[in-house]
Every structure is written in structure tokens, then in C-alpha cells.
Amino acid sequence: MKSGVAAGTLVTVAGCLGEDPDQDEFTVTLSQFPDTIDPLDHITGDYFDVYDHIYEPLFDFEPGEGIFPRVVDSWEATEDGVTELQLIDDVVFHNGDELTAEDVAWTINRTVDPDLGVPSPIGTFGLGSITGAEAVDETTLQVMHSASAGLAEFEYGNYARAIPRDWAIDNHDAENEAISGSDAEDFNGTGPYEVVDFTSGEEIVLERFDDYWGDEPPFERVVFNADGESSGRAAALETQETDLTINILPEDVDTVDAADGVEIRDVTSFRTVFCPMKNTVEPFDSQEFRQAMNYAVDNQGIVDTVLSGFGEARGQPVSPGINGFNDEIEPYAQDVGMAESLVEESGYGGAEIELQAPQGRYLNDAQIAEQVADQIDQLDNVSCDVNIGDFEVVSDANQAGVDPDEFEIPFYMIGWGVITGDTDYGVQGFFRIPDNPNRTFEDEELSDAILESQQIDDPDERRAQLEEVNRLAHEKAPFVYLHTQESIYGIKEEIQWDPREDETVYLWEMEQ
């Protein structure tokens, strides 16, 4: 059993407002504004940055350290496939309703049950081993999982939230539809901030929730807005229109560094950028051809030039700091001769392929995609074009699965942030075969290795098996591996805050 003081990290930051009354308000500029108000109907970092302050996590997750009590006071694996969670008392939603175990259980079930609520990518990827939940009494619930308790802990420790069941059903028919609306009253969580003003697509304004169960967060009022251009976000910081900006591009770093009172802070993230190759179509059904595509690309050169060093070349699906990262695996080094030789071995000499990539979703993504396609195109025996489009096109391709009748794009660029801190989150959605129509790669050996890891209880044995999963993923080359990108933020100098590897921004971790 694990237990502790549920107030967690808030104790260390509460009430640190300094002497500047203007800092009662804090503005955050995102790279994209949430296009849904349902906290379960998304899996994108910008959305979490907003909604975690309204629908707070049940646990505090510290990258590399594990999960710690927050709204959950203690938890224990009571039998195979079942973990019991005990909630703290006197937690209320913003509308005044008390939080109950039934609310948490219903929210989890709404996330993982495709017949309840809305199809949720959180259920597919974030809570992949969670099969359901059930309230035992007012403050106790059981979470059922198909995998080991250790894996389940990584998942619910990062993705468990709570929506008030009766409010959501009565006001939003949330058992059948996504929660939607255009008013502040359409948000209702237990977090340290409540919504007081909402302009869909533009701005959401939060204020401290007076009846919050924990310690007072550091700012009275918080404004979230968005600018899709890095230069615009940097300019807003320079002109003091915002206090924190995310996803600054390398070419805008100097602008922020030169401005008065603000600075750049960066950290190597848990987000790896790569190019999946669906192996149910030619020429990607050949392991030799997929390896050739990796040898054709100069990962380190792209990091040094296009990213100005704000990244690390990678040769496996996850980054250092993730449970199961295999530190014996080196990135593929560019070797044009090897690439051309492997293409000939594959039998696909003369292949013509196209890379689909987004623009504005990842650091310099379009420029990177153009470099990747150009380096592949320079092979004597492969032609490669690039098509730059909206991120939704890439996202749809990633969700389409491996049935050739269901997708048109077999080769595309995407990034994946392993925010649970565990390799399983970075591989199972892509490679696991059973009950996974969204997989992007069809290989029984790799799938079986993942399934085996999910059933191992001993943490050291499970870590070793995950390292084997990453070794197989390197060898079989389901992706053209690129890099782990850095998270680059611009922030007011006086704010004491260290960026997190999982890309999460918690205002309660700030002080000044």
C-alpha cells in the first residue's frame, strides 16, 4: 500500500505571489486552442495544460519518480487485476457537488467503454490496460485492469480525472454525447481553478476556486489564449502581453532572449518524432526497405541544423527517463551505401514513395520532413516526395490502422509524448495486435513481446522486457526514427518554475 498527505506538491508553492499585485493575473499563450470542452475527448498537450487546472489529476506524477497522492489518498493492488483507490474526504466540484467514488468510476468507464460516452483516445492509449471501475462506497473504488498492477499504475496515475456523473448526464447527455457548450457553467471539475469566462476558440479565463480542498494556487486569475505562430507567441512575451509561451521554435529563441524581463527555459521532453511505415503495403512490408529508409536519413544532422541543437537523435520509440528505455541502442547513423544496398535486397529498387507531414505541430516539422524526404530521394534507387498539410490528416492516418482498404497514407510524420513515463504507452497503441484496430504495424513477435511485458509484476523483470521491446522495435524499423524534441518555453524571469519532461504545465508548481 502507498499512502501520504494528499496535498502533495501544492504545499511548497502556495501563497508565493511576491509584492507585485499585477501578478495576481497570469497569462499563458498556447500553440493551439482546445477545440472541445470535454476533458476526455482529447489527448493533446495544449488541452491538458488548460483542463488539468479545472479537472485536476487524481495523482501527482513526477517524471522518473512515479505517482504520489493528490485527490487519491492511498491505493493498493488487492487481487489479480484489481487495484483499490481511497479518495480523500471533502472534495467538491465547482458547482458544489461532493466528489464521490461513483463519479471517478463513471468517468473511467466513460473513457474506456466504447459504448458509453464518446470514443476517447485516452481510453485507447492512456488507459489501455484499464477495463473498468466500480464504486465500493462513497470514497472507495476498484479499478480493474487486464495488465500488471505496475502498468495500470502508470496509466491511471496519469490519466484518471473526475467529472460529476449526475451533472454531466443531466446537463450534457454525457453517457451518449461529448460534453459541449459555450458558457463558463459548462465546465465543472474539482481543480484549483474554475472557469469564469469562455470564448470558444479564443480565450478561457479561470479564477481561484474558493472551496478548493487543497492549498491556494499562486495566481488569483489565469488567462489561456493561443497563437499558432511561434513568432507571434514570442512577440507576445516580448511586449508583455503574456507571461508564459509554449513551443517556441529555435529560430525565435534569440527574440525572447533579447527581450527585457523574459527568458528561454528548455528541457529534453518525452516526445519523440518519427515516421511510421505501415507494413501491410509495398514497399514497407520489407524490413530491409524500412531499415534502408533509416540509414538514408541523417538524424543528427537534422538536429544540429534544422533544430539548432534543440533535440536528441533517437533510434527507438522512447527517450531517456522513460521506464524501459534501452541505453544500448544507438540511433541509425546515415549510411547511403548501406541504404541503397538494403533497398536492392528488399527487391524494391526504383520504389516511389511519399511522406505526409504536418506544419506547426512539432518543432520545425515541415522543414524536417522536407529534409527527410530529400535525403531519401537522393538514394539512387528510391524516389521520395513530401506533402505538407494539416495535422488532422496525419492524425487520421495514424488512427486508420493497417487494413489497406482503410487508409491512403502509409508513410507520415508524427510525434508521440510518452507522458505516462512508461514504454508501454509509446509502443502498445502502435504495435499491439489483439483488440487494437488502430495499430500501425503488423508483427506478431513485437506484439507478443509487448503483451508479455504487460503481465510481468516484478518491476525489474518488466523493465528488462520493455528494453527487449525497444530492441525489437529498433531492429524491425516500423518507423523512420528521428529525434526526441526539446520543449522550449518563454517565461517571465521572476517566475520560479522548471519545465517538465512530460510537457505538462502545472501553474501550482510555480512561485515568484
Coordinates of C-alpha atoms in Angstrom, one line a residue:
M1 CA 0.0 0.0 0.0
K2 CA 1.1 3.6 -0.7
S3 CA -0.3 6.5 1.2
G4 CA 0.6 10.0 2.2
V5 CA -0.6 13.6 2.6
A6 CA -2.9 14.3 -0.3
A7 CA -2.0 18.0 -0.6
G8 CA 1.2 16.9 -2.3
T9 CA 3.3 19.4 -4.2
L10 CA 0.9 22.3 -3.6
V11 CA 2.3 22.8 -0.1
T12 CA 5.6 24.1 -1.4
V13 CA 4.2 26.8 -3.8
A14 CA 1.1 28.2 -2.1
G15 CA 0.9 31.9 -1.5
C16 CA 4.1 32.9 -3.3
L17 CA 2.7 36.0 -5.0
G18 CA 5.5 38.4 -4.2
E19 CA 4.9 42.1 -3.9
D20 CA 3.7 42.8 -7.4
P21 CA -0.2 43.0 -7.3
D22 CA -0.3 42.8 -11.1
Q23 CA 0.9 39.2 -10.8
D24 CA -2.5 38.2 -9.4
E25 CA -3.2 37.6 -13.1
F26 CA -1.1 35.2 -15.2
T27 CA -1.5 34.7 -18.9
V28 CA -0.4 31.6 -20.8
T29 CA -0.2 31.5 -24.6
L30 CA -0.6 28.1 -26.2
S31 CA 0.2 26.9 -29.7
Q32 CA -3.4 25.7 -30.3
F33 CA -6.6 26.4 -28.5
P34 CA -8.7 23.5 -27.4
D35 CA -11.5 22.7 -29.9
T36 CA -13.5 20.6 -27.4
I37 CA -14.6 21.3 -23.8
D38 CA -15.0 17.6 -23.0
P39 CA -11.9 16.8 -20.9
L40 CA -12.0 13.2 -22.1
D41 CA -12.3 14.0 -25.8
H42 CA -8.7 14.8 -26.5
I43 CA -5.1 13.6 -25.9
T44 CA -3.2 16.7 -26.8
G45 CA -0.7 18.5 -24.5
D46 CA -2.1 22.0 -25.0
Y47 CA -5.6 20.8 -23.9
F48 CA -4.2 19.2 -20.8
D49 CA -2.4 22.4 -19.9
V50 CA -5.8 24.1 -19.7
Y51 CA -8.1 21.4 -18.4
D52 CA -5.8 19.9 -15.7
H53 CA -6.4 23.1 -13.8
I54 CA -10.2 22.6 -14.0
Y55 CA -10.4 18.8 -14.0
E56 CA -7.4 18.0 -11.8
P57 CA -5.5 14.7 -11.9
L58 CA -6.2 12.3 -9.1
F59 CA -2.4 11.8 -8.6
D60 CA 0.7 13.9 -8.8
F61 CA 3.1 12.3 -11.4
E62 CA 6.8 13.1 -11.1
P63 CA 8.7 12.1 -14.2
G64 CA 11.3 9.4 -13.3
E65 CA 9.9 9.1 -9.7
G66 CA 6.4 7.8 -10.0
I67 CA 3.0 8.9 -8.7
F68 CA 2.1 10.5 -5.4
P69 CA -1.2 11.2 -3.5
R70 CA -3.4 14.0 -4.6
V71 CA -7.1 13.5 -4.6
V72 CA -6.4 9.8 -4.0
D73 CA -5.1 9.3 -0.5
S74 CA -3.9 5.7 -0.9
W75 CA -4.1 2.8 -3.3
E76 CA -3.4 -1.0 -3.2
A77 CA -3.5 -3.9 -5.6
T78 CA -5.9 -6.1 -3.7
E79 CA -6.0 -9.1 -6.1
D80 CA -5.0 -10.0 -9.6
G81 CA -6.4 -7.4 -12.0
V82 CA -7.9 -5.2 -9.3
T83 CA -6.5 -2.1 -7.5
E84 CA -8.5 -0.3 -4.8
L85 CA -8.3 3.5 -4.6
Q86 CA -9.2 5.5 -1.5
L87 CA -10.2 9.2 -2.1
I88 CA -9.7 12.0 0.4
D89 CA -12.8 13.5 2.0
D90 CA -14.4 16.8 1.4
V91 CA -13.5 17.3 -2.2
V92 CA -16.2 19.3 -4.1
F93 CA -16.8 20.1 -7.7
H94 CA -17.1 23.7 -8.8
N95 CA -20.9 23.5 -8.7
G96 CA -20.8 22.5 -5.1
D97 CA -21.5 18.7 -5.5
E98 CA -19.3 16.4 -3.5
L99 CA -16.8 14.2 -5.3
T100 CA -17.7 10.5 -4.8
A101 CA -16.1 7.3 -5.9
E102 CA -19.1 6.8 -8.2
D103 CA -18.0 10.0 -10.1
V104 CA -14.5 8.7 -10.6
A105 CA -15.6 5.2 -11.5
W106 CA -18.1 6.5 -14.0
T107 CA -15.5 8.9 -15.6
I108 CA -13.1 6.0 -16.0
N109 CA -15.8 3.8 -17.5
R110 CA -16.8 6.6 -19.8
T111 CA -13.2 6.8 -21.0
V112 CA -12.6 3.1 -21.6
D113 CA -16.0 1.7 -22.6
P114 CA -16.7 2.5 -26.4
D115 CA -20.4 2.0 -25.7
L116 CA -20.5 4.7 -23.1
G117 CA -19.9 8.4 -23.7
V118 CA -17.6 9.3 -26.6
P119 CA -14.7 7.4 -28.3
S120 CA -11.7 8.6 -26.4
P121 CA -8.1 8.4 -27.4
I122 CA -7.3 8.5 -23.7
G123 CA -9.0 5.1 -23.5
T124 CA -7.1 3.6 -26.4
F125 CA -3.7 4.9 -25.4
G126 CA -3.6 6.4 -21.9
L127 CA -5.8 3.8 -20.2
G128 CA -5.1 0.9 -22.5
S129 CA -5.0 -1.8 -19.8
I130 CA -7.9 -0.4 -17.7
T131 CA -11.1 -2.4 -18.3
G132 CA -13.4 -0.6 -15.9
A133 CA -14.1 0.7 -12.4
E134 CA -16.7 0.3 -9.7
A135 CA -17.5 2.2 -6.6
V136 CA -17.3 0.3 -3.3
D137 CA -18.6 3.1 -1.1
E138 CA -18.6 6.9 -1.1
T139 CA -14.8 7.3 -1.1
T140 CA -13.6 3.9 -2.3
L141 CA -13.5 2.5 -5.8
Q142 CA -11.9 -0.5 -7.5
V143 CA -10.1 -0.2 -10.8
M144 CA -10.0 -3.3 -13.0
H145 CA -7.1 -3.9 -15.3
S146 CA -6.0 -6.6 -17.8
A147 CA -2.3 -6.0 -17.2
S148 CA 0.0 -6.0 -14.2
A149 CA -0.7 -3.6 -11.4
G150 CA 2.5 -1.8 -12.1
L151 CA 1.5 -0.9 -15.7
A152 CA -2.0 0.1 -14.5
E153 CA -0.5 2.5 -12.0
F154 CA 1.5 4.3 -14.8
E155 CA -1.9 4.7 -16.6
Y156 CA -4.4 5.7 -14.0
G157 CA -1.7 7.7 -12.3
N158 CA -1.5 10.0 -15.3
Y159 CA -4.9 9.9 -16.9
A160 CA -7.5 9.5 -14.1
R161 CA -9.7 12.6 -13.7
A162 CA -13.3 13.1 -12.4
I163 CA -16.4 14.5 -14.0
P164 CA -19.5 14.8 -11.8
R165 CA -21.7 12.0 -13.1
D166 CA -25.2 13.4 -12.5
W167 CA -24.3 16.9 -13.7
A168 CA -22.8 15.5 -16.9
I169 CA -25.7 13.3 -17.6
D170 CA -28.4 15.8 -16.7
N171 CA -26.9 18.8 -18.5
H172 CA -25.0 17.3 -21.3
D173 CA -26.3 13.7 -22.0
A174 CA -22.7 12.7 -21.4
E175 CA -23.5 9.0 -21.5
N176 CA -24.2 9.4 -25.2
E177 CA -22.6 12.6 -26.3
A178 CA -19.5 14.6 -25.8
I179 CA -19.8 17.5 -23.3
S180 CA -20.2 20.7 -25.3
G181 CA -21.2 24.3 -24.7
S182 CA -20.1 27.9 -24.8
D183 CA -20.6 29.1 -21.3
A184 CA -18.4 29.0 -18.2
E185 CA -21.0 26.8 -16.5
D186 CA -20.3 24.1 -19.0
F187 CA -17.1 23.3 -17.1
N188 CA -17.2 21.5 -13.7
G189 CA -14.2 19.9 -12.1
T190 CA -12.5 19.7 -8.7
G191 CA -9.4 21.6 -9.7
P192 CA -7.9 24.7 -8.0
Y193 CA -9.4 27.0 -10.7
E194 CA -12.9 27.4 -12.0
V195 CA -13.9 28.9 -15.4
V196 CA -15.4 32.4 -15.2
D197 CA -15.3 33.4 -18.8
F198 CA -15.1 31.4 -22.1
T199 CA -14.8 32.5 -25.7
S200 CA -14.7 29.4 -27.8
G201 CA -11.6 29.2 -29.9
E202 CA -10.1 32.3 -28.4
E203 CA -9.8 32.5 -24.6
I204 CA -10.6 30.8 -21.4
V205 CA -10.4 32.7 -18.1
L206 CA -10.0 30.9 -14.7
E207 CA -10.1 32.2 -11.2
R208 CA -9.2 30.5 -7.9
F209 CA -11.9 28.1 -6.7
D210 CA -12.8 29.3 -3.2
D211 CA -13.8 25.9 -1.9
Y212 CA -10.8 24.0 -3.3
W213 CA -9.8 21.2 -1.0
G214 CA -6.0 21.8 -1.2
D215 CA -3.7 24.8 -0.9
E216 CA -4.3 28.0 -2.6
P217 CA -2.7 28.2 -6.1
P218 CA -0.3 31.0 -6.8
F219 CA -2.4 33.3 -9.1
E220 CA -5.8 34.7 -8.5
R221 CA -6.7 34.8 -12.2
V222 CA -5.4 32.9 -15.2
V223 CA -6.0 33.5 -18.8
F224 CA -5.3 31.0 -21.6
N225 CA -5.1 32.0 -25.2
A226 CA -3.4 30.7 -28.3
D227 CA -1.3 31.8 -31.2
G228 CA -0.5 29.3 -33.9
E229 CA 2.7 31.1 -34.9
S230 CA 5.9 30.8 -32.8
S231 CA 6.9 34.3 -33.8
G232 CA 3.6 35.6 -32.5
R233 CA 4.0 33.8 -29.2
A234 CA 7.5 35.2 -28.9
A235 CA 6.3 38.7 -29.7
A236 CA 3.5 38.5 -27.1
L237 CA 6.1 37.6 -24.5
E238 CA 8.4 40.4 -25.7
T239 CA 5.6 43.0 -25.4
Q240 CA 4.5 41.7 -22.0
E241 CA 1.1 40.6 -23.3
T242 CA 1.7 37.1 -21.9
D243 CA 3.7 35.6 -19.1
L244 CA 4.4 32.1 -20.5
T245 CA 4.5 30.8 -24.0
I246 CA 5.0 27.2 -25.1
N247 CA 6.5 25.6 -28.2
I248 CA 8.9 28.4 -29.1
L249 CA 10.7 27.4 -32.3
P250 CA 14.6 27.5 -32.3
E251 CA 14.6 30.5 -34.7
D252 CA 12.6 32.6 -32.2
V253 CA 14.8 31.8 -29.2
D254 CA 17.0 34.9 -29.8
T255 CA 14.0 37.2 -29.9
V256 CA 13.0 36.0 -26.4
D257 CA 16.5 36.1 -25.1
A258 CA 17.0 39.7 -26.2
A259 CA 13.8 40.9 -24.6
D260 CA 13.8 42.6 -21.2
G261 CA 12.4 40.6 -18.2
V262 CA 11.8 37.3 -20.0
E263 CA 14.0 34.2 -20.8
I264 CA 14.0 30.9 -22.5
R265 CA 13.8 27.7 -20.5
D266 CA 14.0 24.3 -22.2
V267 CA 14.2 20.6 -21.3
T268 CA 14.5 17.4 -23.4
S269 CA 11.0 16.2 -23.5
F270 CA 9.4 12.7 -23.5
R271 CA 8.1 13.4 -27.1
T272 CA 9.8 11.5 -29.9
V273 CA 9.2 12.4 -33.5
F274 CA 9.2 9.7 -36.1
C275 CA 7.7 8.5 -39.4
P276 CA 5.6 5.3 -39.2
M277 CA 5.7 3.0 -42.2
K278 CA 2.6 0.7 -42.4
N279 CA 4.0 -2.7 -43.3
T280 CA 0.8 -4.1 -44.9
V281 CA 1.6 -2.3 -48.2
E282 CA 4.6 -2.3 -50.5
P283 CA 7.4 -1.4 -50.2
F284 CA 7.1 -1.0 -46.4
D285 CA 6.3 -4.8 -46.0
S286 CA 10.1 -5.3 -46.3
Q287 CA 12.2 -5.0 -43.2
E288 CA 15.3 -4.3 -45.4
F289 CA 13.5 -1.5 -47.1
R290 CA 12.4 0.1 -43.8
Q291 CA 15.9 -0.2 -42.4
A292 CA 17.2 1.4 -45.6
M293 CA 14.9 4.4 -45.0
N294 CA 16.5 4.8 -41.6
Y295 CA 20.1 4.6 -43.0
A296 CA 19.2 7.2 -45.6
V297 CA 18.4 9.9 -43.1
D298 CA 20.9 12.0 -41.1
N299 CA 19.2 12.3 -37.8
Q300 CA 22.0 14.1 -36.0
G301 CA 22.5 16.5 -38.9
I302 CA 18.8 17.4 -38.8
V303 CA 19.0 18.0 -35.0
D304 CA 22.1 20.2 -35.5
T305 CA 20.8 22.3 -38.4
V306 CA 17.0 22.4 -38.5
L307 CA 16.6 22.2 -34.8
S308 CA 19.7 24.2 -33.9
G309 CA 20.6 21.5 -31.4
F310 CA 17.2 21.6 -29.6
G311 CA 16.8 17.8 -29.7
E312 CA 18.5 14.4 -29.5
A313 CA 18.8 11.8 -32.3
R314 CA 16.9 8.7 -31.4
G315 CA 16.8 5.0 -32.6
Q316 CA 13.9 3.6 -30.5
P317 CA 10.3 4.7 -29.8
V318 CA 11.0 6.3 -26.4
S319 CA 13.5 8.7 -24.8
P320 CA 15.8 8.5 -21.8
G321 CA 14.0 8.8 -18.5
I322 CA 11.2 6.5 -19.7
N323 CA 10.8 3.2 -17.9
G324 CA 12.2 0.6 -20.3
F325 CA 14.4 2.9 -22.4
N326 CA 17.3 0.7 -23.8
D327 CA 20.5 2.7 -23.4
E328 CA 22.4 0.1 -25.5
I329 CA 20.5 1.2 -28.7
E330 CA 22.2 3.8 -30.8
P331 CA 20.4 5.9 -33.4
Y332 CA 20.7 4.8 -37.0
A333 CA 23.7 6.6 -38.5
Q334 CA 23.4 7.9 -42.0
D335 CA 25.0 5.4 -44.5
V336 CA 23.8 6.0 -48.0
G337 CA 25.7 2.9 -49.4
M338 CA 24.1 0.7 -46.8
A339 CA 20.7 2.2 -47.6
E340 CA 21.0 1.6 -51.3
S341 CA 22.2 -2.0 -50.7
L342 CA 19.3 -2.8 -48.4
V343 CA 16.8 -1.4 -51.0
E344 CA 18.2 -3.8 -53.5
E345 CA 18.0 -6.7 -51.1
S346 CA 14.4 -5.8 -50.5
G347 CA 13.5 -6.2 -54.1
Y348 CA 12.0 -2.7 -54.3
G349 CA 14.7 -0.8 -56.2
G350 CA 13.1 2.1 -58.1
A351 CA 10.3 2.5 -55.4
E352 CA 8.4 5.8 -55.4
I353 CA 7.1 6.9 -52.0
E354 CA 5.6 10.0 -50.5
L355 CA 5.9 11.4 -46.9
Q356 CA 2.9 13.2 -45.4
A357 CA 3.8 15.7 -42.7
P358 CA 2.2 18.4 -40.6
Q359 CA 3.1 22.0 -40.3
G360 CA 3.2 23.8 -37.0
R361 CA 2.5 20.8 -34.8
Y362 CA 6.2 20.0 -33.8
L363 CA 9.4 22.0 -33.8
N364 CA 10.1 22.9 -37.4
D365 CA 8.2 19.8 -38.5
A366 CA 7.7 20.8 -42.2
Q367 CA 11.4 21.7 -42.7
I368 CA 12.4 18.4 -41.0
A369 CA 10.0 16.4 -43.3
E370 CA 11.4 18.1 -46.3
Q371 CA 14.9 17.2 -45.3
V372 CA 13.9 13.6 -44.6
A373 CA 12.2 13.2 -48.0
D374 CA 15.1 14.9 -49.8
Q375 CA 17.7 12.6 -48.2
I376 CA 15.7 9.5 -49.1
D377 CA 15.2 10.9 -52.6
Q378 CA 19.0 11.3 -53.0
L379 CA 19.3 7.5 -53.0
D380 CA 19.9 6.1 -56.5
N381 CA 17.2 3.6 -56.2
V382 CA 14.3 5.3 -54.4
S383 CA 12.2 8.4 -55.2
C384 CA 10.5 10.3 -52.3
D385 CA 8.2 13.3 -52.4
V386 CA 6.8 15.2 -49.4
N387 CA 3.3 16.5 -48.9
I388 CA 2.9 19.1 -46.1
G389 CA -0.7 19.5 -44.8
D390 CA -2.8 19.9 -41.7
F391 CA -2.1 17.9 -38.6
E392 CA -5.6 16.3 -38.8
V393 CA -4.5 14.5 -42.0
V394 CA -1.6 12.9 -40.2
S395 CA -3.7 12.2 -37.1
D396 CA -6.3 10.4 -39.2
A397 CA -3.6 8.4 -40.9
N398 CA -2.3 7.3 -37.5
Q399 CA -5.7 6.2 -36.4
A400 CA -6.6 4.3 -39.6
G401 CA -4.9 1.0 -38.7
V402 CA -3.2 -1.4 -41.0
D403 CA -6.0 -2.5 -43.2
P404 CA -5.1 -1.3 -46.7
D405 CA -8.7 -0.7 -47.5
E406 CA -9.0 1.7 -44.6
F407 CA -6.1 4.1 -45.3
E408 CA -4.5 6.0 -48.1
I409 CA -1.3 7.3 -46.4
P410 CA 1.2 4.6 -45.3
F411 CA 4.2 6.9 -44.6
Y412 CA 3.8 10.0 -42.5
M413 CA 5.5 12.1 -39.7
I414 CA 4.1 12.2 -36.2
G415 CA 5.3 12.8 -32.7
W416 CA 4.3 10.9 -29.5
G417 CA 4.8 12.2 -26.0
V418 CA 5.2 9.3 -23.6
I419 CA 3.7 11.2 -20.7
T420 CA 3.0 8.2 -18.5
G421 CA 6.8 7.7 -18.2
D422 CA 6.5 4.0 -19.3
T423 CA 7.5 2.4 -22.6
D424 CA 4.1 0.7 -22.9
Y425 CA 2.4 4.0 -23.7
G426 CA 4.9 4.6 -26.5
V427 CA 4.5 1.2 -28.2
Q428 CA 1.3 -0.7 -27.4
G429 CA -1.0 1.6 -29.4
F430 CA 1.2 1.3 -32.5
F431 CA 2.3 -2.4 -32.3
R432 CA 0.0 -4.4 -30.2
I433 CA -2.2 -6.6 -32.4
P434 CA -5.1 -8.0 -30.2
D435 CA -8.1 -5.7 -29.7
N436 CA -6.2 -2.8 -31.4
P437 CA -7.7 -1.8 -34.8
N438 CA -5.6 1.4 -34.7
R439 CA -2.2 -0.3 -34.8
T440 CA 0.2 1.0 -37.4
F441 CA 2.4 -2.1 -37.7
E442 CA 1.7 -5.8 -38.1
D443 CA 4.3 -8.0 -36.4
E444 CA 3.4 -10.9 -34.1
E445 CA 6.9 -11.1 -32.5
L446 CA 6.8 -7.5 -31.5
S447 CA 3.2 -7.6 -30.4
D448 CA 3.8 -10.7 -28.3
A449 CA 6.8 -9.1 -26.6
I450 CA 4.6 -6.2 -25.6
L451 CA 1.8 -8.5 -24.3
E452 CA 4.4 -10.4 -22.2
S453 CA 5.7 -7.2 -20.7
Q454 CA 2.1 -6.2 -19.7
Q455 CA 1.7 -9.3 -17.5
I456 CA 5.0 -9.1 -15.5
D457 CA 4.6 -7.9 -11.9
D458 CA 8.2 -7.6 -10.9
P459 CA 9.4 -4.1 -11.8
D460 CA 12.9 -5.1 -12.7
E461 CA 11.8 -8.0 -14.9
R462 CA 9.2 -5.9 -16.6
R463 CA 11.8 -3.1 -17.3
A464 CA 14.1 -5.7 -18.9
Q465 CA 11.3 -7.0 -21.1
L466 CA 10.5 -3.4 -22.1
E467 CA 14.1 -2.9 -23.1
E468 CA 13.7 -6.0 -25.3
V469 CA 10.6 -4.5 -26.8
N470 CA 12.6 -1.4 -27.7
R471 CA 15.4 -3.5 -29.2
L472 CA 12.9 -5.3 -31.4
A473 CA 11.4 -2.0 -32.4
H474 CA 14.8 -0.7 -33.5
E475 CA 15.6 -3.9 -35.5
K476 CA 12.3 -4.2 -37.2
A477 CA 12.2 -0.5 -38.1
P478 CA 8.5 0.2 -38.0
F479 CA 9.4 3.9 -38.0
V480 CA 12.0 6.1 -39.6
Y481 CA 13.3 7.2 -36.2
L482 CA 14.1 10.9 -36.0
H483 CA 14.6 12.6 -32.6
T484 CA 13.3 13.5 -29.2
Q485 CA 12.5 17.2 -29.3
E486 CA 13.1 19.7 -26.6
S487 CA 10.3 21.7 -25.0
I488 CA 11.2 25.3 -25.4
Y489 CA 9.3 27.9 -23.3
G490 CA 9.5 31.6 -22.9
I491 CA 8.7 32.9 -19.5
K492 CA 9.0 36.0 -17.2
E493 CA 12.3 35.8 -15.4
E494 CA 10.9 36.3 -12.0
I495 CA 8.7 33.2 -12.1
Q496 CA 10.4 30.3 -10.4
W497 CA 9.5 27.2 -12.4
D498 CA 11.3 24.3 -14.1
P499 CA 9.9 22.8 -17.3
R500 CA 8.8 19.2 -17.0
E501 CA 9.9 16.4 -19.3
D502 CA 6.3 15.3 -19.8
E503 CA 5.4 18.7 -21.4
T504 CA 2.8 19.3 -18.7
V505 CA 2.4 22.9 -17.3
Y506 CA 1.0 23.0 -13.8
L507 CA 0.6 26.5 -12.5
W508 CA 0.6 25.2 -9.0
E509 CA 4.2 24.3 -9.4
M510 CA 5.1 28.0 -9.9
E511 CA 6.2 30.7 -7.5
Q512 CA 7.8 34.1 -7.7

